[in-house]
mmCIF file of N, CA, C and O in Angstrom:
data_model
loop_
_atom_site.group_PDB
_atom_site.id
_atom_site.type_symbol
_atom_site.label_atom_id
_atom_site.label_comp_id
_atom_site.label_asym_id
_atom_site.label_seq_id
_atom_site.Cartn_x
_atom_site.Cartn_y
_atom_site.Cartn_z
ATOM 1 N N UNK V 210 -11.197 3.296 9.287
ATOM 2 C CA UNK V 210 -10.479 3.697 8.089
ATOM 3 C C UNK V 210 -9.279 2.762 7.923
ATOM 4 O O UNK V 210 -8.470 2.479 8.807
ATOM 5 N N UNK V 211 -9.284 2.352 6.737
ATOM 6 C CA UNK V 211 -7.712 1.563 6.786
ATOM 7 C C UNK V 211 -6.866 2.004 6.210
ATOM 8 O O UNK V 211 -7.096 2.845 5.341
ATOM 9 N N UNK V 212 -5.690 1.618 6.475
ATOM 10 C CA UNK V 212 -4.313 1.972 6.164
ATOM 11 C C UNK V 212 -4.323 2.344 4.638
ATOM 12 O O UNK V 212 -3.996 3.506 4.395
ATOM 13 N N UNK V 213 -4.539 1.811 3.929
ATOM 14 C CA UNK V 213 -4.148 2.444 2.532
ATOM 15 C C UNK V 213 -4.786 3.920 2.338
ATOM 16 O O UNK V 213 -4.144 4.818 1.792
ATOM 17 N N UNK V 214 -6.152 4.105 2.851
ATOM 18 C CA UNK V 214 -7.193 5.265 2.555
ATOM 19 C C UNK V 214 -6.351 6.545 4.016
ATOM 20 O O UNK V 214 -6.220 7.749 3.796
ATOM 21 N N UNK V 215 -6.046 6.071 4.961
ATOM 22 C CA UNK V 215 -4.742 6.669 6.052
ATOM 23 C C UNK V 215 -4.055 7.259 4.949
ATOM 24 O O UNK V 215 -4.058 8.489 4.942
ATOM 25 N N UNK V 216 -3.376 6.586 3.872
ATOM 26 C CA UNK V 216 -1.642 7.362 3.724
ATOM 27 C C UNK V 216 -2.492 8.261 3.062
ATOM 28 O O UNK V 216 -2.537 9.448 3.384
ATOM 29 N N UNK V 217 -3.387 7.625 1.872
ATOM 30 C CA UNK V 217 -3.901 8.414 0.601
ATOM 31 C C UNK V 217 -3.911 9.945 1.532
ATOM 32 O O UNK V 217 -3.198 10.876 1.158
ATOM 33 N N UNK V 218 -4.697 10.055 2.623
ATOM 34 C CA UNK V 218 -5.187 11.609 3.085
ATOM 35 C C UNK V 218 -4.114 12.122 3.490
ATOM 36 O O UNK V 218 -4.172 13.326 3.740
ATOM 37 N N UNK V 219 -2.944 11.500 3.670
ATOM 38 C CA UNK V 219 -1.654 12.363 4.048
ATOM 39 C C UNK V 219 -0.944 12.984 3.019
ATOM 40 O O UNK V 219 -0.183 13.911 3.300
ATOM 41 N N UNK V 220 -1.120 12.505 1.557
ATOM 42 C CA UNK V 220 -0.561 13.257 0.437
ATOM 43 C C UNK V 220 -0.939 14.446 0.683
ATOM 44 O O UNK V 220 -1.475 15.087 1.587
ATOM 45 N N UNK V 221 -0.293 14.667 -0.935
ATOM 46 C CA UNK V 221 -0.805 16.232 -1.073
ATOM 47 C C UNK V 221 -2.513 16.062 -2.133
ATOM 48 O O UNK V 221 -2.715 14.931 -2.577
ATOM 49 N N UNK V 222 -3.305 16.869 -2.371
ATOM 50 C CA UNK V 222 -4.099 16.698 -2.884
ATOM 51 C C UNK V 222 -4.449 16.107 -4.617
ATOM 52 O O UNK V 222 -5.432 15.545 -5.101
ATOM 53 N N UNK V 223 -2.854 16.645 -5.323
ATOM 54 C CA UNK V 223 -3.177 16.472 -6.432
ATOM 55 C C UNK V 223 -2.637 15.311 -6.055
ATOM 56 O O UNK V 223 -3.627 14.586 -6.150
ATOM 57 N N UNK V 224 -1.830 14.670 -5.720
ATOM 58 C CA UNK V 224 -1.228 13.006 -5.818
ATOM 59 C C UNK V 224 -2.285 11.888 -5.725
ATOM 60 O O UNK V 224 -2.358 10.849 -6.381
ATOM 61 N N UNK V 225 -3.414 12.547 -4.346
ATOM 62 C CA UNK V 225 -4.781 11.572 -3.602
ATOM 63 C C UNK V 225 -5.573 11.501 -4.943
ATOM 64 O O UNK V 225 -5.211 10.371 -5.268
ATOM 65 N N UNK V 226 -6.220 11.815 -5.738
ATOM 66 C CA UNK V 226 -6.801 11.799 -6.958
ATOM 67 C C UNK V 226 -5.967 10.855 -8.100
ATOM 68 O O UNK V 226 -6.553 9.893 -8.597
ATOM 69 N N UNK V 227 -4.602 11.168 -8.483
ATOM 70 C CA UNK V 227 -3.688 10.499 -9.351
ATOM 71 C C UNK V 227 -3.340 8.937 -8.821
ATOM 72 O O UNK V 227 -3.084 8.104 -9.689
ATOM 73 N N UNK V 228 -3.326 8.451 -7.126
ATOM 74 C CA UNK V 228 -2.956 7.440 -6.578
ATOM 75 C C UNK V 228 -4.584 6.505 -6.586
ATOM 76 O O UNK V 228 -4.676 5.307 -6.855
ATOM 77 N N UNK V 229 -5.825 7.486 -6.194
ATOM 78 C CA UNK V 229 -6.657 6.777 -6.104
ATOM 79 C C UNK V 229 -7.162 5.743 -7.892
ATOM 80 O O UNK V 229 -7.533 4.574 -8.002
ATOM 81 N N UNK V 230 -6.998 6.574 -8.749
ATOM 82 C CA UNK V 230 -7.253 5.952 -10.026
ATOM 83 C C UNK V 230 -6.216 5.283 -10.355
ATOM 84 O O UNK V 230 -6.378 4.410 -11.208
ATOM 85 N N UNK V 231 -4.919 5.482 -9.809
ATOM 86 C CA UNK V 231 -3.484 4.553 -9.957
ATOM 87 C C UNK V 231 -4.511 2.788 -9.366
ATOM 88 O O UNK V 231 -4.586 1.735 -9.998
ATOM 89 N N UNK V 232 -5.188 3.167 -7.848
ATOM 90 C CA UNK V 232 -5.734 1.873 -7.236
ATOM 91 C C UNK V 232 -6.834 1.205 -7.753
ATOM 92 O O UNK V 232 -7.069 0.013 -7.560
ATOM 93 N N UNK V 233 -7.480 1.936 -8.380
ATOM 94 C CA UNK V 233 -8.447 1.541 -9.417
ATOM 95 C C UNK V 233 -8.736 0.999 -10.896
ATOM 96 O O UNK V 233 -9.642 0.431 -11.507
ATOM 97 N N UNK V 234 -7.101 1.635 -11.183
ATOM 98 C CA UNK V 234 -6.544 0.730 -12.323
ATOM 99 C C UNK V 234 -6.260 -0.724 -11.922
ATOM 100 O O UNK V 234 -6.814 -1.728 -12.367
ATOM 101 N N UNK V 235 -5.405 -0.656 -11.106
ATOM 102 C CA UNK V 235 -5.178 -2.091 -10.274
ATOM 103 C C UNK V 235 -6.061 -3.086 -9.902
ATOM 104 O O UNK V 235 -6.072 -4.190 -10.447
ATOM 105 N N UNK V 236 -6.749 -2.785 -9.072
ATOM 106 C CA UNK V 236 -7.964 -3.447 -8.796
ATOM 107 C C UNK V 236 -8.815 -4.032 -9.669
ATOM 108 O O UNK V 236 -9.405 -5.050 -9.309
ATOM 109 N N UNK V 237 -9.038 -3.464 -11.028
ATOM 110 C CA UNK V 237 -10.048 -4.259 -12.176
ATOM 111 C C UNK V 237 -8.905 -4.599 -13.160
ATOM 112 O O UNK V 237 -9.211 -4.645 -14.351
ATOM 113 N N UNK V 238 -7.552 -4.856 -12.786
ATOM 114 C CA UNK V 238 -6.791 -5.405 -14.013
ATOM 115 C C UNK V 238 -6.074 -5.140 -14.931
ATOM 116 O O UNK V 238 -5.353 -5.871 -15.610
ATOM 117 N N UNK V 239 -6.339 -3.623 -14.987
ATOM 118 C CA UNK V 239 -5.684 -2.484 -15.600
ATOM 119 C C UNK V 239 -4.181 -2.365 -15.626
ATOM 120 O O UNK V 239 -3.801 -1.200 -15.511
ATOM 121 N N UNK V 240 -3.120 -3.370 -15.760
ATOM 122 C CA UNK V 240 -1.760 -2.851 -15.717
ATOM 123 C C UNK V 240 -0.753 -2.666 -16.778
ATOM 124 O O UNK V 240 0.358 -3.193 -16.830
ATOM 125 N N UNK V 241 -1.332 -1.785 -17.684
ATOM 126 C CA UNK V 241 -1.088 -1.418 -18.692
ATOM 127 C C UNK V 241 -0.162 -0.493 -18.381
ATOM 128 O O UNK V 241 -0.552 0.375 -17.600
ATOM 129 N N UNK V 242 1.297 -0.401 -18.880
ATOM 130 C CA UNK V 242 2.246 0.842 -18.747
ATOM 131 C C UNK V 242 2.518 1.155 -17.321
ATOM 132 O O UNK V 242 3.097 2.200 -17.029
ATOM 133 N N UNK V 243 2.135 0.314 -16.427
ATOM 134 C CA UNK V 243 2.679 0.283 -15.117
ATOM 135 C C UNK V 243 3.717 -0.561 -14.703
ATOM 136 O O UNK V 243 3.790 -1.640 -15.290
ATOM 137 N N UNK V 244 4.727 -0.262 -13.625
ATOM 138 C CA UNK V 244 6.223 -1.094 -13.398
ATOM 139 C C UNK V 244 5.510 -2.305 -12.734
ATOM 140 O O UNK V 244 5.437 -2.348 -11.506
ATOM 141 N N UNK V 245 5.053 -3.159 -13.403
ATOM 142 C CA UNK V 245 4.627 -4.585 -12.616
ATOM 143 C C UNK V 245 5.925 -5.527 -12.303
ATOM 144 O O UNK V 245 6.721 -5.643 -13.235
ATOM 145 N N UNK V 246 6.200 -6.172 -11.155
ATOM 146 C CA UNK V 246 6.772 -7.117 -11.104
ATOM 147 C C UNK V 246 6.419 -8.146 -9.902
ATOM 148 O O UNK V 246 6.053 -7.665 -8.830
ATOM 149 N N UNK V 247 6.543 -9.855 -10.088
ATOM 150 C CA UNK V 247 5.978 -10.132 -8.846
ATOM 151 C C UNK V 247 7.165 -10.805 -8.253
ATOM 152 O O UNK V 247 8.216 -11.201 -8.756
ATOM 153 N N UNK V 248 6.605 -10.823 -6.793
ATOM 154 C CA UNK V 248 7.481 -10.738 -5.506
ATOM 155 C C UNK V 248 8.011 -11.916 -5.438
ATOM 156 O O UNK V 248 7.312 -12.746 -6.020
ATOM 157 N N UNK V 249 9.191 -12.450 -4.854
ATOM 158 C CA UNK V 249 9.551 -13.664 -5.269
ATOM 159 C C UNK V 249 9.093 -14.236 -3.851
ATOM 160 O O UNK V 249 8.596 -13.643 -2.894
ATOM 161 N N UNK V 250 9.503 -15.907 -4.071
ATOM 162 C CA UNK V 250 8.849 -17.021 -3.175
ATOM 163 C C UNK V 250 7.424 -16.455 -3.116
ATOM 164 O O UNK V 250 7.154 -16.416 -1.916
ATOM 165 N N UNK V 251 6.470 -16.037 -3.763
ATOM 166 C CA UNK V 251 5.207 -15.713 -3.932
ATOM 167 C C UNK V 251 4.361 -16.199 -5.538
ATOM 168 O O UNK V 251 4.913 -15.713 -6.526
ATOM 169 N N UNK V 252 2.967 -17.195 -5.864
ATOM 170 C CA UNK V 252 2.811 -17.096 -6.921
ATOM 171 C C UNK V 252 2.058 -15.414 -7.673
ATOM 172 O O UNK V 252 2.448 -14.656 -8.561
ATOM 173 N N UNK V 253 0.976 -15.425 -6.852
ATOM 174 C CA UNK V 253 0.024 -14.609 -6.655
ATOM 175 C C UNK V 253 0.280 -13.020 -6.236
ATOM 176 O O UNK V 253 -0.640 -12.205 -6.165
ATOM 177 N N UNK V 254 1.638 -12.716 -5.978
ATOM 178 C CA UNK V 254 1.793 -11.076 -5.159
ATOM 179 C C UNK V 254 2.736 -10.433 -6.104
ATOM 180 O O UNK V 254 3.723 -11.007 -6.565
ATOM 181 N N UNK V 255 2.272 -8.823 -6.457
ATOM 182 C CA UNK V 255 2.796 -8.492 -7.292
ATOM 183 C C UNK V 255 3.670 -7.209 -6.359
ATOM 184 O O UNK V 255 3.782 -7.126 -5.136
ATOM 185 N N UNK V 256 4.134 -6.427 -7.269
ATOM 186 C CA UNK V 256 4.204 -4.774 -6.949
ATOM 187 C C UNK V 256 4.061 -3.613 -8.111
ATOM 188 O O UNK V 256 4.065 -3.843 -9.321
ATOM 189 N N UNK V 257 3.993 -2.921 -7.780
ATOM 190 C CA UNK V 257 3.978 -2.019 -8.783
ATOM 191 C C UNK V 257 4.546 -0.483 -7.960
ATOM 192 O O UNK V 257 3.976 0.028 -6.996
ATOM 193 N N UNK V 258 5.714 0.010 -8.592
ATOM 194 C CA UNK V 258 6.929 0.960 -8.122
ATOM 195 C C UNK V 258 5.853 2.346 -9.098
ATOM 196 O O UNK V 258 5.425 2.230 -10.247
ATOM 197 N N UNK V 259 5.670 3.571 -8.143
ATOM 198 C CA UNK V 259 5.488 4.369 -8.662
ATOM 199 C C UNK V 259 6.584 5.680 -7.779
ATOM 200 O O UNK V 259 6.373 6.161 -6.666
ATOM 201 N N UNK V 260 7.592 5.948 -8.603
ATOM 202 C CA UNK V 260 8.733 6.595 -7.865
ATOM 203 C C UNK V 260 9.075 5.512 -6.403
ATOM 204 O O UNK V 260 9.346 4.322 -6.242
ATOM 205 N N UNK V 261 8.903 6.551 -5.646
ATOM 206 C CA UNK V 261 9.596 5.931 -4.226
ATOM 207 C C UNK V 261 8.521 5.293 -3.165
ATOM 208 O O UNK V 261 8.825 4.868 -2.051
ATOM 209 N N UNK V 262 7.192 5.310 -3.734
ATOM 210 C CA UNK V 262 5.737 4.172 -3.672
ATOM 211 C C UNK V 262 5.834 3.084 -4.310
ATOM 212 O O UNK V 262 6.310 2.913 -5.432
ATOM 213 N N UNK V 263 5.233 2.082 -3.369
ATOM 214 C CA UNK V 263 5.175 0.665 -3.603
ATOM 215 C C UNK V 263 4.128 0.386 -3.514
ATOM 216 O O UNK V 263 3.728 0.346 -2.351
ATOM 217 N N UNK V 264 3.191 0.073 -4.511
ATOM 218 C CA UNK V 264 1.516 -0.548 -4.046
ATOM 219 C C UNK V 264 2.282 -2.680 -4.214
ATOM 220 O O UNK V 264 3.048 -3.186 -5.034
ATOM 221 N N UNK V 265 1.897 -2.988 -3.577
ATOM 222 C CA UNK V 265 1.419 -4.015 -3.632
ATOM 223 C C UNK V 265 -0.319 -4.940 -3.344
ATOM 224 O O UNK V 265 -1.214 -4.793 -2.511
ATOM 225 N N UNK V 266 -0.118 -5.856 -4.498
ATOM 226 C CA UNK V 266 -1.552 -6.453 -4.460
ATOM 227 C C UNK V 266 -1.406 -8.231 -4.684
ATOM 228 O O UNK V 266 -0.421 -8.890 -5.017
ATOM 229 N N UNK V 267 -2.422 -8.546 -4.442
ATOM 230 C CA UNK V 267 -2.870 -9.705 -4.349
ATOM 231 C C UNK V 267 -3.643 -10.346 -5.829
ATOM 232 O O UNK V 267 -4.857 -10.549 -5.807
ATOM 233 N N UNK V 268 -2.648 -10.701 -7.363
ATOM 234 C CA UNK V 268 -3.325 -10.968 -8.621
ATOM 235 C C UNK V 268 -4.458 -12.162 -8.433
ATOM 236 O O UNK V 268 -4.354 -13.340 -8.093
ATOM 237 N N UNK V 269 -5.525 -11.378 -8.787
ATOM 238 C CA UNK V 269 -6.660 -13.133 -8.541
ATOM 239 C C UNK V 269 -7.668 -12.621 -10.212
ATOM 240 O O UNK V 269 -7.719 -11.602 -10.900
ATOM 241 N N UNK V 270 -8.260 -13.863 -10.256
ATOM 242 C CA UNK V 270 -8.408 -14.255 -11.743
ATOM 243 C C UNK V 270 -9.401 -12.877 -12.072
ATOM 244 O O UNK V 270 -9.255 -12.244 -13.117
ATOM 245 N N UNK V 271 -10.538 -12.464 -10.923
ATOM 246 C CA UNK V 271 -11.294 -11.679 -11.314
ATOM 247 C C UNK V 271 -10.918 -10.154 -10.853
ATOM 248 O O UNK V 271 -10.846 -9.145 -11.555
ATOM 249 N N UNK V 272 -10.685 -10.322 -9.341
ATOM 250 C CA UNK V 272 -10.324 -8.572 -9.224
ATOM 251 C C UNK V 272 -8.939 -8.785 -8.355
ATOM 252 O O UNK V 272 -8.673 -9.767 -7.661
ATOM 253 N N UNK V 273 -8.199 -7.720 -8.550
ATOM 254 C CA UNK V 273 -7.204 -8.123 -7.561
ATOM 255 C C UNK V 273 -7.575 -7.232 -6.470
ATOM 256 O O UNK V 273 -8.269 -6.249 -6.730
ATOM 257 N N UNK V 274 -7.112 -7.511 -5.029
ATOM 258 C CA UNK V 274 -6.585 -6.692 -3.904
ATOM 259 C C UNK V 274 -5.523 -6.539 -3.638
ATOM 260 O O UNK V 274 -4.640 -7.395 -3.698
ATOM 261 N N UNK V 275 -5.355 -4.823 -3.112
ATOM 262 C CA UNK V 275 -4.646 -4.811 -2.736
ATOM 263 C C UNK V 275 -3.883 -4.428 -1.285
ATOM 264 O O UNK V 275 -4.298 -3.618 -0.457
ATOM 265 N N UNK V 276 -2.975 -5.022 -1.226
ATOM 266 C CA UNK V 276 -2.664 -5.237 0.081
ATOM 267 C C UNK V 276 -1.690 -4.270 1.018
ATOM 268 O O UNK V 276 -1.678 -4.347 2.247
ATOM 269 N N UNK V 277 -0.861 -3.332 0.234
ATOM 270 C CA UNK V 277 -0.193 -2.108 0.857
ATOM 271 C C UNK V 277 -0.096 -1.397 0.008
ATOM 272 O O UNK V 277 -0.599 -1.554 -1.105
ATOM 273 N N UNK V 278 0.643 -0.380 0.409
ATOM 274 C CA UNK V 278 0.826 1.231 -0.352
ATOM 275 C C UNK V 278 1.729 1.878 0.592
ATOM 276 O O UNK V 278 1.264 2.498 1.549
ATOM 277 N N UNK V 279 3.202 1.765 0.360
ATOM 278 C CA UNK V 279 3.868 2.362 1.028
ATOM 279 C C UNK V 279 5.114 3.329 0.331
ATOM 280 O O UNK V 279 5.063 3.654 -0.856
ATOM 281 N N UNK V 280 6.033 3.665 1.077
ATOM 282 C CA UNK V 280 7.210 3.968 0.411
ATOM 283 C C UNK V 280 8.076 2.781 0.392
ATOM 284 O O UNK V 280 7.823 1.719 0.961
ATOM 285 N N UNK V 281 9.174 3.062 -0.348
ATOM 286 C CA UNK V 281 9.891 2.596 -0.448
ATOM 287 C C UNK V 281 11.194 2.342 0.888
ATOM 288 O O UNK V 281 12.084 3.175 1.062
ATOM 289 N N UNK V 282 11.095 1.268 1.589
ATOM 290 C CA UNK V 282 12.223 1.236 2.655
ATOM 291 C C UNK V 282 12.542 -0.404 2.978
ATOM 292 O O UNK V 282 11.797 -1.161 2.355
ATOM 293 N N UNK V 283 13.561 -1.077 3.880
ATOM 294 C CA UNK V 283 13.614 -2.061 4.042
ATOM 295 C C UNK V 283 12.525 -3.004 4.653
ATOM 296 O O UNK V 283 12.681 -4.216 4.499
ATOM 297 N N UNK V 284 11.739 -2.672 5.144
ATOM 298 C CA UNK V 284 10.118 -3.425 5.616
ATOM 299 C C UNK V 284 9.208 -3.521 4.546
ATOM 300 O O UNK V 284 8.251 -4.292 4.471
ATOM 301 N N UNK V 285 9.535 -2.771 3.813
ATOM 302 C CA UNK V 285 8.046 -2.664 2.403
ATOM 303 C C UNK V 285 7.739 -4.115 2.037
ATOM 304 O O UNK V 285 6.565 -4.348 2.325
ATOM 305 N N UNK V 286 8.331 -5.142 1.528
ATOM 306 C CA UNK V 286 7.703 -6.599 1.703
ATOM 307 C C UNK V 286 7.238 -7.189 2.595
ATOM 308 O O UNK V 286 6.292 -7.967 2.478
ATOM 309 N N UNK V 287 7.860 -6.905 3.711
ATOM 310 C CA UNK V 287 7.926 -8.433 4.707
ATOM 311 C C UNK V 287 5.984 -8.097 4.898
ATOM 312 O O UNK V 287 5.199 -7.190 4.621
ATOM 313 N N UNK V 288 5.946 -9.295 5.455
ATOM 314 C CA UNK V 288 4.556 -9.732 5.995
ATOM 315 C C UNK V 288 3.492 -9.991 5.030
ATOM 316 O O UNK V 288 2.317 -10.267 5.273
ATOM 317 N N UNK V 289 4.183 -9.837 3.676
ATOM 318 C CA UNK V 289 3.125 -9.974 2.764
ATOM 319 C C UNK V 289 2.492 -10.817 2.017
ATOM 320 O O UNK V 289 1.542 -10.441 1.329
#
């Protein structure tokens, strides 16, 4: 199991449903009305702030990945 599908089951139930189509918007391109911004010294890495969640992904021409899903704290970039 990886880390992103980890936090998803630690929500609460209605959030795991609202976050999973949040990742599915993302993933095919969808960032319509979402807080996009990308990460600096990066061309390609974005984020997207939902409250005190941070998805970050990887923008590529056809699908993006993505690469975390965390809260919000001083580590939430690094390594990315």
């Amino acid at each position: 199991m990886d880390d992103i599908e980890k936090r998803i089951r630690k929500m609460a139930p209605s959030e795991q449903e609202a976050y999973r189509t949040l990742l599915q918007r993302i993933v095919h391109g969808d960032l319509t009305g979402l807080d996009v911004r990308k990460l600096k010294g990066t061309n390609t890495i974005f984020r997207v702030r939902v409250g005190d969640w941070r998805i970050v992904f990887n923008h590529r021409s056809e699908q993006n990945q993505i690469l975390r899903l965390s809260r919000r704290n001083e580590a939430t970039y690094r390594d990315v």
